[in-house]
XYZ file of C-alpha atoms in Angstrom:
701
model
C 5.976 -70.771 17.452
C 8.888 -71.998 15.467
C 11.081 -74.703 16.269
C 14.509 -72.770 16.072
C 12.494 -70.396 19.229
C 10.908 -73.407 21.282
C 14.718 -75.307 21.397
C 15.767 -71.907 22.906
C 12.955 -71.498 25.520
C 13.825 -74.886 26.448
C 17.107 -75.503 27.328
C 16.484 -72.198 29.104
C 13.699 -73.556 31.142
C 15.108 -76.796 33.481
C 11.111 -77.975 33.322
C 8.688 -77.252 30.551
C 5.137 -75.837 32.118
C 3.655 -77.007 28.916
C 4.945 -80.439 28.217
C 3.435 -81.107 31.731
C -0.273 -79.511 30.870
C -0.062 -81.566 27.551
C 0.437 -84.836 29.451
C -2.889 -83.603 31.948
C -5.057 -82.975 29.196
C -5.238 -86.538 27.942
C -6.175 -87.599 31.470
C -10.102 -85.734 32.819
C -11.774 -82.989 32.225
C -11.635 -81.835 35.862
C -7.620 -82.165 36.088
C -7.281 -80.429 32.501
C -8.603 -77.281 34.016
C -6.918 -77.234 36.763
C -3.428 -77.757 34.450
C -4.689 -75.130 32.533
C -5.189 -72.373 35.569
C -1.781 -73.941 36.587
C 0.022 -72.816 33.285
C -1.849 -69.524 32.528
C -0.890 -67.998 36.528
C 3.213 -69.795 35.156
C 2.989 -67.841 31.682
C 2.629 -64.487 33.717
C 4.379 -64.580 35.333
C 6.991 -65.757 33.141
C 6.589 -62.941 31.326
C 6.276 -60.557 34.565
C 9.783 -61.198 34.675
C 11.346 -61.120 31.888
C 9.710 -58.046 30.343
C 9.394 -57.874 26.326
C 12.060 -59.679 25.638
C 9.744 -63.088 24.416
C 8.568 -60.663 22.686
C 11.452 -58.917 20.988
C 12.448 -62.187 20.417
C 9.174 -62.752 17.349
C 9.909 -62.127 14.562
C 8.211 -59.584 12.133
C 4.852 -61.129 9.859
C 3.919 -60.463 6.940
C 2.171 -57.834 7.647
C 4.902 -55.915 9.721
C 7.009 -55.863 6.352
C 4.654 -54.738 3.965
C 4.907 -50.940 3.363
C 2.170 -48.428 4.321
C 0.598 -45.628 2.214
C 1.339 -43.710 5.460
C 5.838 -44.525 5.021
C 6.650 -42.622 2.642
C 3.566 -40.360 0.816
C 1.170 -39.465 3.586
C 2.995 -38.058 5.939
C 5.512 -35.896 3.288
C 6.270 -32.764 3.722
C 4.695 -30.666 0.744
C 4.554 -27.152 -0.227
C 1.142 -25.768 -0.706
C -0.319 -24.553 -4.034
C -1.907 -21.204 -3.785
C -3.734 -18.774 -5.281
C -1.716 -15.078 -4.357
C -2.240 -11.729 -5.457
C 0.005 -9.034 -6.227
C 0.247 -6.584 -3.153
C 2.772 -3.715 -2.379
C 4.038 -5.894 0.898
C 4.972 -9.194 -2.058
C 6.489 -6.970 -4.246
C 8.725 -5.610 -1.390
C 9.911 -8.611 -0.147
C 10.962 -10.139 -3.498
C 12.417 -6.419 -4.631
C 14.763 -5.750 -1.224
C 18.442 -5.475 -1.888
C 21.412 -6.359 0.303
C 21.623 -4.717 3.791
C 23.374 -2.236 4.657
C 25.972 -2.923 7.174
C 29.194 -0.661 7.466
C 29.319 1.486 4.367
C 28.854 5.548 4.709
C 25.494 7.143 4.706
C 27.136 10.044 3.294
C 27.368 7.974 -0.383
C 24.514 6.932 -0.094
C 21.120 8.751 -1.620
C 18.582 9.533 0.896
C 15.047 10.430 1.455
C 13.524 13.150 3.104
C 10.255 11.654 5.156
C 8.663 13.445 7.207
C 6.675 11.866 10.448
C 3.687 12.733 9.182
C 4.134 11.102 5.369
C 5.612 7.844 7.477
C 2.422 7.661 9.707
C 0.140 8.045 6.325
C 2.751 5.449 4.450
C 2.524 3.903 7.453
C -1.491 2.996 7.563
C -2.347 3.498 3.778
C 0.733 0.316 2.472
C -1.062 -2.507 3.612
C -4.347 -4.195 5.013
C -2.370 -5.680 7.934
C -1.234 -3.918 11.239
C 1.983 -4.190 11.596
C 4.133 -3.761 14.802
C 7.691 -3.322 15.880
C 8.373 -6.707 17.331
C 7.226 -8.434 14.029
C 4.792 -11.049 14.997
C 3.101 -11.880 12.464
C 5.765 -14.716 11.596
C 4.791 -16.813 15.785
C 1.405 -15.259 15.697
C -0.785 -14.374 12.589
C -3.716 -15.547 13.951
C -3.300 -13.274 16.415
C -2.256 -10.143 13.704
C -5.077 -7.240 13.488
C -5.901 -6.109 9.564
C -8.766 -3.713 8.224
C -10.813 -6.951 7.574
C -11.251 -7.799 11.208
C -13.725 -5.802 11.946
C -16.122 -6.954 8.587
C -15.306 -10.026 9.486
C -16.909 -9.615 13.158
C -20.050 -8.109 11.420
C -20.435 -11.315 8.578
C -19.840 -13.758 10.848
C -21.814 -16.584 10.560
C -22.494 -17.471 14.230
C -21.672 -14.226 16.315
C -21.853 -11.025 14.181
C -25.512 -8.936 13.091
C -26.510 -10.730 10.052
C -26.414 -13.980 11.644
C -28.641 -12.631 14.408
C -30.926 -10.893 12.036
C -31.148 -14.420 9.937
C -33.428 -16.242 12.948
C -36.341 -13.310 12.216
C -35.723 -14.367 8.106
C -38.722 -16.363 6.778
C -38.006 -19.930 6.487
C -39.444 -22.102 3.711
C -39.411 -26.216 3.898
C -40.932 -28.878 2.026
C -40.465 -32.956 0.548
C -42.112 -34.629 -1.462
C -41.842 -38.903 -1.557
C -42.985 -41.649 -2.834
C -43.492 -44.857 -1.238
C -44.390 -49.009 -2.681
C -46.735 -51.945 -0.261
C -46.652 -54.861 -1.541
C -48.055 -57.099 1.358
C -49.307 -60.403 1.171
C -52.667 -61.501 3.602
C -52.314 -64.190 6.166
C -56.785 -64.897 5.291
C -58.455 -67.771 5.826
C -61.060 -69.146 2.924
C -63.238 -69.456 4.408
C -63.108 -66.016 6.220
C -66.058 -62.850 5.385
C -63.189 -60.429 5.621
C -62.062 -62.339 3.098
C -64.351 -61.239 0.272
C -63.385 -57.316 1.395
C -59.777 -57.993 1.284
C -57.259 -58.627 -0.963
C -55.236 -62.086 -0.597
C -51.961 -59.277 -1.690
C -52.642 -55.392 -0.301
C -50.718 -53.278 -2.978
C -51.145 -49.709 -2.762
C -48.636 -46.593 -3.449
C -48.178 -43.957 -1.353
C -47.532 -40.058 -1.928
C -46.291 -37.699 -0.051
C -46.031 -33.805 -0.135
C -45.278 -31.244 2.645
C -44.792 -27.077 2.519
C -44.455 -24.978 5.299
C -43.664 -21.248 5.287
C -42.538 -19.860 8.997
C -41.439 -16.675 9.941
C -40.190 -15.377 13.856
C -41.130 -11.345 14.789
C -39.400 -10.046 17.016
C -42.073 -9.807 20.027
C -41.867 -14.259 20.092
C -44.845 -14.824 17.920
C -44.120 -17.472 15.042
C -46.608 -17.623 12.594
C -46.652 -21.241 9.589
C -48.944 -21.846 6.831
C -48.312 -25.259 6.132
C -50.052 -27.571 3.180
C -50.246 -31.273 3.028
C -51.642 -33.741 0.519
C -51.174 -37.785 0.470
C -51.884 -39.752 -2.050
C -52.885 -43.365 -2.128
C -53.345 -45.791 -4.618
C -54.471 -49.338 -3.369
C -56.555 -51.885 -4.668
C -58.855 -52.656 -1.867
C -62.571 -52.744 -3.125
C -63.822 -51.472 0.130
C -62.741 -47.603 -1.394
C -64.690 -45.098 -3.066
C -62.051 -44.458 -5.598
C -58.997 -46.303 -6.721
C -56.878 -43.487 -5.916
C -57.518 -40.487 -3.681
C -55.854 -37.359 -2.843
C -56.555 -36.541 0.801
C -54.760 -32.796 1.929
C -55.341 -29.850 4.264
C -54.082 -26.307 4.704
C -53.584 -25.055 8.198
C -52.260 -21.824 9.523
C -51.083 -21.595 13.140
C -49.976 -18.932 15.235
C -47.784 -18.928 18.959
C -47.465 -16.197 20.669
C -45.279 -16.835 24.004
C -46.836 -14.963 27.274
C -44.229 -14.992 29.433
C -40.716 -16.788 28.674
C -39.328 -15.798 25.042
C -42.245 -13.131 24.692
C -41.323 -9.437 23.796
C -39.368 -7.196 21.816
C -36.437 -6.664 24.683
C -36.378 -10.570 25.456
C -35.796 -11.618 21.814
C -33.200 -8.589 20.612
C -31.225 -9.819 23.470
C -31.327 -13.352 23.295
C -32.582 -14.356 20.357
C -35.457 -16.500 19.590
C -35.683 -19.733 20.562
C -32.814 -19.726 22.767
C -31.931 -21.791 25.346
C -30.705 -21.110 29.017
C -27.255 -19.049 29.341
C -27.390 -18.038 26.209
C -27.258 -15.256 24.326
C -26.560 -14.127 20.439
C -29.260 -11.645 20.143
C -28.917 -8.532 17.877
C -27.965 -6.523 20.054
C -25.276 -8.752 21.630
C -24.270 -9.042 18.010
C -23.889 -5.586 17.446
C -21.712 -4.933 21.147
C -19.232 -7.515 19.436
C -19.227 -5.721 16.463
C -18.299 -2.589 18.358
C -15.972 -4.348 20.675
C -14.024 -5.522 17.551
C -14.254 -1.782 16.266
C -12.675 -1.087 19.583
C -9.915 -3.560 19.227
C -9.190 -2.557 15.869
C -8.946 1.299 16.722
C -6.348 0.167 19.229
C -4.568 -1.705 17.127
C -3.384 1.246 15.284
C -2.878 4.062 17.618
C -0.239 0.922 18.581
C 1.164 1.000 15.128
C 1.361 5.125 15.366
C 2.884 5.100 18.619
C 5.575 2.689 16.759
C 5.816 4.355 13.936
C 6.377 7.754 15.813
C 8.988 5.959 18.609
C 11.215 4.812 15.421
C 11.346 7.675 13.890
C 12.818 9.715 16.594
C 15.004 6.382 17.200
C 15.893 6.578 13.945
C 16.752 10.362 14.274
C 18.293 10.031 17.258
C 20.464 7.235 15.589
C 21.916 10.400 13.252
C 23.150 12.294 15.464
C 24.782 9.349 17.760
C 26.494 9.033 14.600
C 27.710 12.296 13.803
C 28.380 12.690 17.043
C 31.010 8.783 16.883
C 32.574 10.648 13.895
C 33.420 13.759 15.464
C 34.958 11.373 18.537
C 36.287 9.326 15.845
C 38.085 12.405 13.734
C 39.116 14.469 16.468
C 40.601 11.379 18.517
C 42.550 10.570 14.825
C 43.891 14.244 14.838
C 45.503 13.508 18.686
C 46.699 10.405 17.597
C 48.442 12.050 14.285
C 49.805 14.281 16.280
C 51.195 12.894 19.214
C 53.005 10.462 16.165
C 54.990 13.768 15.141
C 55.410 14.502 18.446
C 57.534 10.967 18.474
C 58.846 11.033 15.289
C 60.790 14.402 16.497
C 61.109 12.908 19.503
C 59.169 15.206 21.678
C 56.861 12.561 23.163
C 56.286 9.705 24.139
C 55.658 6.495 23.566
C 52.908 5.886 25.671
C 51.024 8.296 25.149
C 51.156 7.710 21.345
C 50.059 4.412 22.446
C 46.874 5.224 24.748
C 46.044 7.898 21.716
C 46.140 5.169 18.869
C 43.922 2.909 21.771
C 40.995 6.107 21.749
C 41.352 6.259 17.910
C 40.214 2.949 17.482
C 37.752 2.519 20.664
C 35.991 5.635 18.407
C 36.485 3.882 15.280
C 34.595 0.629 17.355
C 31.394 3.229 17.922
C 31.062 4.262 14.683
C 31.242 0.571 13.382
C 28.877 0.046 16.191
C 26.631 2.908 15.394
C 25.823 1.819 12.413
C 25.176 -1.594 12.451
C 24.623 -3.185 15.791
C 20.926 -3.953 16.535
C 20.342 0.115 18.144
C 22.595 1.439 15.388
C 21.774 3.702 12.378
C 20.579 1.107 9.693
C 19.077 -1.044 12.574
C 16.632 1.554 13.017
C 16.398 2.584 9.405
C 15.449 -0.658 9.047
C 12.629 -0.737 11.413
C 11.188 2.635 10.217
C 11.301 0.388 6.716
C 9.159 -2.511 7.391
C 6.434 0.213 9.292
C 6.006 1.776 6.296
C 5.750 -0.889 4.336
C 9.077 -0.175 2.054
C 11.632 -2.996 1.241
C 14.974 -4.111 3.551
C 16.570 -2.308 1.654
C 16.519 -0.371 -1.998
C 19.707 1.950 -1.898
C 18.592 4.314 -0.626
C 18.800 5.684 2.950
C 16.127 6.861 4.881
C 16.173 10.634 6.262
C 13.527 12.464 9.224
C 13.110 16.069 8.262
C 10.696 16.461 10.485
C 12.220 18.560 13.267
C 11.710 17.662 17.267
C 9.777 19.438 19.583
C 12.848 21.126 22.273
C 10.307 23.486 23.811
C 9.071 22.887 27.242
C 5.277 21.455 27.171
C 2.748 22.103 29.581
C -0.480 20.401 30.002
C -3.660 20.704 31.855
C -3.868 18.154 33.638
C -7.893 18.530 35.140
C -8.557 18.529 31.058
C -6.577 15.664 30.932
C -7.696 13.353 33.676
C -10.730 13.912 32.119
C -10.152 13.013 28.158
C -8.390 10.158 29.177
C -11.304 8.616 31.270
C -13.636 9.484 28.028
C -11.317 8.932 25.203
C -9.393 6.378 26.141
C -10.226 2.850 23.771
C -10.044 0.794 26.001
C -12.285 2.506 28.847
C -14.710 2.660 25.558
C -14.140 -1.372 24.971
C -14.858 -1.951 28.807
C -18.156 -0.316 28.601
C -19.205 -1.873 25.921
C -18.365 -5.322 27.933
C -20.196 -4.015 30.783
C -23.679 -2.917 28.418
C -22.879 -6.537 27.035
C -23.586 -7.882 30.814
C -26.115 -5.879 31.303
C -28.527 -6.847 28.354
C -27.437 -10.241 29.366
C -28.798 -9.859 33.101
C -31.553 -8.817 31.658
C -32.342 -11.849 29.053
C -31.587 -13.943 32.411
C -33.697 -12.536 34.352
C -36.795 -12.762 31.165
C -35.931 -16.330 31.295
C -36.849 -16.748 34.711
C -40.832 -18.328 33.824
C -42.314 -21.141 33.297
C -42.718 -21.123 28.746
C -46.789 -20.036 28.425
C -47.488 -19.747 24.620
C -51.225 -18.719 23.230
C -51.456 -21.699 19.998
C -53.711 -20.949 17.701
C -54.511 -23.291 14.633
C -57.239 -22.762 12.008
C -57.279 -25.332 8.714
C -59.090 -25.963 5.724
C -59.194 -29.620 4.461
C -60.350 -31.594 1.361
C -60.693 -34.939 -0.607
C -60.974 -35.718 -4.013
C -60.622 -38.492 -6.829
C -58.450 -35.969 -8.663
C -55.874 -33.621 -7.506
C -56.893 -30.592 -9.628
C -59.793 -30.545 -11.983
C -62.617 -32.954 -12.587
C -66.279 -32.954 -12.773
C -68.419 -30.013 -10.759
C -70.764 -32.491 -10.106
C -69.182 -35.048 -8.200
C -68.317 -33.830 -4.700
C -65.147 -35.725 -4.064
C -63.836 -35.324 -7.760
C -61.215 -32.880 -7.051
C -59.368 -31.880 -3.926
C -58.903 -28.192 -4.596
C -61.647 -27.478 -5.398
C -63.328 -29.900 -2.344
C -60.763 -27.191 -0.260
C -61.869 -24.346 -1.342
C -65.401 -25.108 -1.072
C -64.561 -24.359 2.833
C -66.617 -27.523 3.494
C -64.240 -29.291 6.142
C -63.283 -26.996 8.815
C -61.758 -27.116 11.450
C -59.878 -24.895 14.498
C -57.973 -25.424 17.708
C -56.898 -22.616 20.338
C -55.979 -22.913 24.443
C -52.423 -22.181 26.154
C -49.580 -24.466 26.126
C -47.291 -24.418 29.394
C -44.241 -26.406 30.451
C -41.797 -25.839 32.674
C -39.300 -27.531 34.760
C -40.412 -27.584 38.078
C -38.173 -25.304 40.729
C -36.651 -22.934 37.069
C -33.149 -24.315 38.219
C -31.129 -24.062 35.467
C -33.095 -19.999 34.722
C -32.053 -19.830 38.099
C -28.648 -20.353 37.662
C -28.035 -18.422 34.799
C -29.693 -14.811 36.836
C -26.789 -15.705 38.739
C -24.343 -16.510 36.645
C -25.350 -13.167 34.864
C -24.939 -11.184 37.736
C -21.432 -12.371 38.779
C -20.231 -11.015 35.135
C -21.869 -7.834 35.985
C -20.144 -7.099 39.143
C -17.214 -8.791 37.327
C -17.024 -6.269 34.358
C -17.858 -3.031 36.622
C -15.051 -3.969 39.091
C -12.571 -4.331 35.922
C -14.096 -1.307 34.268
C -13.295 0.361 37.918
C -9.936 -0.810 37.752
C -9.407 0.577 34.135
C -10.789 3.729 35.022
C -7.600 3.402 37.877
C -4.859 2.252 35.912
C -5.667 5.000 33.118
C -5.015 7.881 35.776
C -1.566 6.440 37.071
C -0.607 5.739 33.243
C -0.990 9.785 32.970
C 0.540 10.510 35.962
C 2.928 7.742 35.141
C 3.816 9.682 31.564
C 3.052 13.311 32.544
C 5.860 12.937 35.126
C 7.974 11.951 32.308
C 7.575 15.036 30.347
C 8.672 16.686 32.747
C 11.520 14.504 33.262
C 13.055 14.104 30.027
C 12.817 18.078 29.242
C 14.689 18.628 32.124
C 17.453 16.084 31.670
C 17.091 17.104 28.152
C 18.312 20.924 28.981
C 20.648 19.221 31.896
C 22.317 17.159 29.172
C 22.845 19.903 26.750
C 24.456 22.163 29.420
C 26.720 19.089 30.461
C 27.389 18.993 26.511
C 28.189 22.780 25.698
C 30.219 22.334 29.783
C 32.057 19.366 27.721
C 32.720 21.333 25.172
C 34.433 24.094 26.405
C 37.362 21.562 28.547
C 38.067 20.032 25.562
C 38.733 23.147 23.695
C 41.037 24.413 27.449
C 42.503 20.337 27.280
C 43.730 20.248 24.016
C 45.602 24.475 24.586
C 47.206 23.026 27.543
C 47.958 19.977 25.754
C 49.669 20.779 22.843
C 50.797 23.767 24.978
C 52.814 20.919 26.974
C 51.778 22.062 30.075
C 49.282 19.178 31.213
C 49.311 15.281 30.436
C 47.333 13.983 27.233
C 45.187 11.734 29.383
C 43.282 14.592 31.040
C 42.369 15.726 27.034
C 42.207 11.773 25.948
C 39.241 12.046 28.963
C 37.217 15.281 27.850
C 37.502 13.738 23.912
C 35.290 11.237 25.353
C 33.154 13.051 27.872
C 31.986 15.750 24.946
C 31.032 12.749 22.953
C 29.112 11.115 25.623
C 27.410 14.043 26.529
C 26.158 15.047 23.166
C 24.464 11.873 22.369
C 23.027 11.576 25.522
C 21.516 15.162 24.817
C 20.290 13.616 21.242
C 18.764 10.547 23.024
C 17.159 13.119 25.337
C 15.727 14.792 22.536
C 14.344 11.954 21.298
C 13.276 10.892 24.721
C 11.001 14.110 25.030
C 9.484 13.797 22.408
C 8.403 10.349 22.784
C 7.032 11.182 26.449
C 4.722 13.532 24.347
C 3.656 11.376 22.258
C 3.348 8.558 25.439
C 0.991 11.426 27.334
C -1.590 11.759 23.993
C -1.728 8.284 23.822
C -2.816 7.947 27.419
C -4.854 10.250 27.762
C -6.206 8.939 24.314
C -5.805 11.626 21.657
C -2.905 10.345 19.984
C -4.765 9.849 16.568
C -6.131 13.297 16.993
C -2.193 14.491 17.510
C -0.813 13.116 14.257
C -4.530 13.875 12.325
C -5.024 10.246 11.742
C -8.749 9.520 11.292
C -11.155 6.125 10.783
C -13.418 5.856 8.007
C -15.769 3.239 7.264
C -14.963 1.923 3.668
C -17.115 2.328 0.453
C -19.990 0.028 0.327
C -20.762 -1.839 -2.903
C -23.333 -0.716 -4.997
C -26.065 -2.889 -4.291
C -25.867 -2.060 -1.043
C -26.829 1.985 -2.142
C -29.341 1.176 -3.930
C -31.191 -1.588 -1.228
C -30.422 1.705 1.240
C -32.954 3.777 -1.319
C -35.156 1.785 -2.239
C -35.644 0.954 1.676
C -35.988 5.235 2.511
C -39.017 5.729 0.531
C -41.379 3.486 1.865
C -40.322 5.030 5.636
C -41.290 8.406 6.794
C -41.078 10.433 10.077
C -43.861 9.933 12.573
C -45.673 13.086 13.713
C -44.898 12.837 17.501
C -42.678 10.274 18.112
C -43.025 10.267 21.970
C -46.309 7.971 21.034
C -43.864 5.540 20.300
C -42.863 3.517 22.512
C -38.762 2.009 21.396
C -36.598 0.347 24.206
C -33.640 1.756 25.500
C -30.299 2.598 23.089
C -27.446 0.766 23.151
C -25.493 3.634 22.796
C -24.954 7.418 23.365
C -24.222 8.737 19.700
C -21.388 8.738 17.320
C -18.076 8.991 19.031
C -14.557 10.180 16.636
C -11.747 9.031 18.185
C -9.847 11.223 15.729
C -11.655 14.650 15.948
C -9.319 17.466 17.455
C -9.934 18.258 20.793
C -9.400 21.647 22.532
C -5.583 22.316 23.056
C -4.277 21.203 26.979
C -1.283 22.583 26.901
C 0.939 25.254 26.666
C 4.813 25.840 25.849
C 6.264 27.398 28.125
C 9.810 28.660 29.143
C 12.627 26.700 31.381
C 12.512 28.528 35.322
C 15.557 30.036 36.854
C 14.780 27.140 39.307
C 15.519 24.682 37.202
C 18.600 25.753 35.472
C 19.941 26.839 39.080
C 23.520 27.738 38.219
C 23.959 25.934 34.708
C 24.701 28.048 32.381
C 21.733 28.598 29.614
C 20.841 26.920 26.876
C 21.684 28.046 23.265
C 19.599 26.894 20.023
C 19.810 22.927 19.924
C 21.439 22.257 16.221
C 19.228 21.382 14.048
C 18.861 17.547 12.588
C 20.312 17.348 9.171
C 17.616 17.453 6.072
C 19.651 16.604 2.957
C 22.395 14.188 2.009
C 25.453 16.132 2.827
C 24.155 16.831 5.928
C 24.973 13.453 7.021
C 27.798 12.447 8.812
C 30.698 10.923 7.090
C 31.679 7.212 8.569
């Protein structure tokens, strides 16, 4: 501690304990030890009282002021340099123009698009399956792509090829050289010194090679070859250098634990207790990945259809608000003329002007709000892979359905419980748990293996060649002569007493199986409820469609009557302004109900597992590599059908066969007209207005 710091501490402390300690150190060792203990206690007490203030007054040392590599470089934020390939989404991101906000849609070129074309574009533009929420930015790892099934298959840890690799032949070899130069501790009069040199000098060489193969029955075959070379200065050796080696074959067959194709196909060879990564488990994992991919495709198709019908409704809502704004402008201008002529009132003119601006605000909101036309159009653009804006305006041309659709409940429920991808996925999980329980039960047995070995040994002064007259001139010649043969056969048993871990694995697998069964039953129950809700929504939305249309017709007649009465001067302007607001609201509600009815039909198809077939979307495997076709052709030449397949014992199949979620289904619905009881005493609806299909039919803002 520096002198200035010592002075500071001395002025703050009335009596320095350190000075007393230094005096006591000069007396004796016992007194100094007591003083040291006392100083330690006093120092600890003072530090605990003042906290960190003493350490704060200590200035930084040289090591504290030296700049570190991590201060200005290692923790610096940098931009990574990666290789990015040109793709349609990347080009669409860079080609986007300024967004549309309050432009007149009637003056913008249109791009007519059917629902079928929109769905085709959405599934063909990018390998990434998009969603309305756009979670690819916030959760890129959770984004589904077309690569996910292939990634599950090619996973080096849990994929099918990884499970099959456990049965591949393994080849290992090693070659080492070493040297020994050791002085010996020998007495000069010892008899051993005549046969042992004073300095032992030897050179060693070791070569080992092994080729092993694991079979599906659990057996393992191994072929080993070992050669040891030794050069020594020992005088007792017949050859200064020699080669000793053997050629060995080994066969090991598990008889209890680890035996049989059932266990090895589920758990894999040499698996640990509770670990199951066999070929069948890997196959189920791949099927689960395919189910997840199919669910993502269904979600994409549902989002595209939702964005399409919402955009179609946004056009009609904008058209209704534009008509209301024009009607309010006419009323306002008419009231201005009356006021200038002295026949009107200023408060009525202000009311008409206020309603005009109210409808104008609604038109602006219908254009650029979160539920406006341009927002809906951009949402559909994202789903089909187009730029955010390119100077054109997407216009739906598919006519929405307005006829009443009645589904056959029994047929729809049966299809939902068999075609829903969630049910199929859960059934695969259940199948996986069943196989795990089977493997766990087979694993609760002692390890009893039959082991057989046969070996040819040899010794030679040379490795290869030499004179045939001498017995040990060549190692390989000595081995091939077969004069020295060894064999071994027997049983090998090993197991923990009580099999506690294996019993726990069985209990765990049994609980997992029961859980998956309960989840499957609950999934089917939930699907039946969701299907019932979807069927109820179809009936409700169609009834609301008819009700809102009849309401729209009534509001139109009311506006016509009140306009005539207002122009005749027999009625107040308030009734006319209110009627104008009501007719715009009822027309917008009608078109929203029309979009909701088409979305309800979509939801019913989604709940019963027929959305892909309903939208003509098919899932197929991509093209194989050219080498895969060649391998399949060459392998097929060696496979011939059996004359009597019933004589062959085969494990139980994993699945019941191929399943096509996009296959056409039997029509289980019919178009039915509305009944008198549904319409009651309301006027019969006339033909509903059709959506605009050309640029000149677009509403003018």
